[in-house]
Amino acid sequence: MDETISLKIIVEKIEVQNPLHAKKLKENIRTLDSNYQHWAKSFLQKTEKFLKKTNVSLDDCITFYLKKVNDSIFEMVNFFQTGKYRYNSFDEVNKRVYSDPDVMRYNMLSLLLSQVLWKQHYIIFDFFKKHISEYVESKSYLEIGGGHGLFINEAAKLFNTSCNFELLDISETSIEIAKSFIDKKNITYYHMDIFEFSSKRLFDFISMGEVLEHVEKPKDLLKKVKSLLKPEGVFFITVPTNAPDIDHIYLFNNSEEIRTLLKESGFKIDYEIEVSTEKISVDDAHKRKICVIYAAFLSF
Amino acid sequence: MNIQEIISQLTPIFTEVLDVENLTLTPQIQADDIEEWDSLSHIQLIVAIEKHFNLKFTSLEIQGWKNVQDICSTILNKE
């Protein structure tokens, strides 16, 4: 498979169904550097194997992805009109999204494509890769809300082989997808709510990507994470601002709200990055209530 | 209303939201034909169109939009 062509093919297939979105993707891809091209090549190879293993065609995956894009547009229209997310109850979202295998399957598979097609997802993953090498001596790694498993898969490639990896997700479907995507075999998976999780030992490294906006009380979740982390441990987090979605219930209006919450929860910011999801500055995005992804490596 | 009447009402909306002067909308025009019609302005267009025509589009309706004709057809079908 020629992976560069595959990226081209994906965008071409999207263009047939949604020319407007294809226009954005072409701009995204054009603005990213050669490192992106190199990474996209290997990611698409892995994705192709994953799709074959899970009996999902590329066309189906693109259909899921475009449904996700459309859901996002629909939620953004409502958000621009009301200034609020449509949903605010965890129980409701849990029942309608996390506990529904069909919804989670489309959600996870669409996120897989967004990882290679959305500029912000690539930049955040690149930020993770850039700094994760500092923590390769970690003996224990916990991922909360692992999604398709891309981040823990990367850490598992770089960390010492003696490191113990654990992944927790509230969705059984998400865990099944992660098991198929992640290369490392000896990972412990937990299908449960993080608030019900307990561990006899504390972790050196905890990663939690785009989970904080899924809970009603993010401060309680940060308190839970802190209780699971060693005093010298490191916590990697990503959080979107102004990101209406089918399962987002807590609205962060800007990065400063996230920083303040992290600091109030006892964390110190070691490294951070903000990425605008549109071709406008982060400040402009905050002012116009457009999504920005915030990511940080934290310690106590 | 017919397509042409809807287009004549859409034209000032597109002009204002996209901030483009002397815009001539035709049914075949799509995002590739207007530089300023991007993913962000598209949402602003939907918000403005819903307000102007006093209607709410469903997720399924906006999913199929590829050009001005599609927007007009959806508005017509909701009359």
PDB file of C-alpha atoms in Angstrom, chain A residues 15-17 19-20 23-24 26 66-67 70-71 73-74 76-77 80-81 278-280 288 290, chain B residues 30-32 34-35 37-40 42-44 46-47 50 56-60 62-63 66:
ATOM      1  CA  GLU A  15     -14.677  14.998  -1.034  1.00  0.00           C
ATOM      2  CA  VAL A  16     -17.305  13.009  -2.924  1.00  0.00           C
ATOM      3  CA  GLN A  17     -19.636  13.087   0.074  1.00  0.00           C
ATOM      4  CA  PRO A  19     -16.665  18.794  -0.397  1.00  0.00           C
ATOM      5  CA  LEU A  20     -16.653  21.477   2.310  1.00  0.00           C
ATOM      6  CA  LYS A  23     -11.536  21.589   1.651  1.00  0.00           C
ATOM      7  CA  LYS A  24     -10.592  21.916   5.319  1.00  0.00           C
ATOM      8  CA  LYS A  26      -6.629  19.629   2.300  1.00  0.00           C
ATOM      9  CA  LEU A  66     -18.440  11.935   8.219  1.00  0.00           C
ATOM     10  CA  LYS A  67     -21.305  11.225  10.584  1.00  0.00           C
ATOM     11  CA  ASN A  70     -21.860  16.207  10.877  1.00  0.00           C
ATOM     12  CA  ASP A  71     -22.767  15.564  14.512  1.00  0.00           C
ATOM     13  CA  ILE A  73     -21.543  20.721  13.068  1.00  0.00           C
ATOM     14  CA  PHE A  74     -25.036  20.082  14.417  1.00  0.00           C
ATOM     15  CA  MET A  76     -21.849  23.635  17.127  1.00  0.00           C
ATOM     16  CA  VAL A  77     -24.908  25.276  15.591  1.00  0.00           C
ATOM     17  CA  PHE A  80     -23.529  29.124  18.875  1.00  0.00           C
ATOM     18  CA  GLN A  81     -27.238  29.706  19.401  1.00  0.00           C
ATOM     19  CA  GLU A 278      -9.500  26.455  13.055  1.00  0.00           C
ATOM     20  CA  LYS A 279      -7.162  28.728  11.093  1.00  0.00           C
ATOM     21  CA  ILE A 280      -7.380  31.475  13.733  1.00  0.00           C
ATOM     22  CA  ARG A 288     -15.220  33.506  19.266  1.00  0.00           C
ATOM     23  CA  ILE A 290     -14.183  28.098  18.854  1.00  0.00           C
TER      24      ILE A 290
ATOM     25  CA  GLN B  30     -20.159  25.057  -3.492  1.00  0.00           C
ATOM     26  CA  ALA B  31     -17.525  25.784  -0.856  1.00  0.00           C
ATOM     27  CA  ASP B  32     -14.643  25.284  -3.291  1.00  0.00           C
ATOM     28  CA  ILE B  34     -15.796  30.736  -2.532  1.00  0.00           C
ATOM     29  CA  GLU B  35     -12.558  30.959  -0.553  1.00  0.00           C
ATOM     30  CA  TRP B  37     -16.803  29.525   2.714  1.00  0.00           C
ATOM     31  CA  ASP B  38     -14.938  27.284   5.148  1.00  0.00           C
ATOM     32  CA  SER B  39     -15.884  24.923   7.975  1.00  0.00           C
ATOM     33  CA  LEU B  40     -16.209  27.782  10.460  1.00  0.00           C
ATOM     34  CA  HIS B  42     -20.397  27.216   7.259  1.00  0.00           C
ATOM     35  CA  ILE B  43     -21.671  26.927  10.835  1.00  0.00           C
ATOM     36  CA  GLN B  44     -22.258  30.678  10.960  1.00  0.00           C
ATOM     37  CA  ILE B  46     -26.431  27.632   9.159  1.00  0.00           C
ATOM     38  CA  VAL B  47     -27.081  29.747  12.264  1.00  0.00           C
ATOM     39  CA  GLU B  50     -32.077  29.180  10.550  1.00  0.00           C
ATOM     40  CA  LYS B  56     -34.375  24.371  12.601  1.00  0.00           C
ATOM     41  CA  PHE B  57     -32.453  21.930  10.429  1.00  0.00           C
ATOM     42  CA  THR B  58     -31.993  18.357  11.566  1.00  0.00           C
ATOM     43  CA  SER B  59     -28.608  16.676  11.680  1.00  0.00           C
ATOM     44  CA  LEU B  60     -29.623  14.492   8.739  1.00  0.00           C
ATOM     45  CA  ILE B  62     -27.357  19.379   6.932  1.00  0.00           C
ATOM     46  CA  GLN B  63     -25.380  16.165   6.333  1.00  0.00           C
ATOM     47  CA  LYS B  66     -22.849  19.912  -1.046  1.00  0.00           C
TER      48      LYS B  66
END
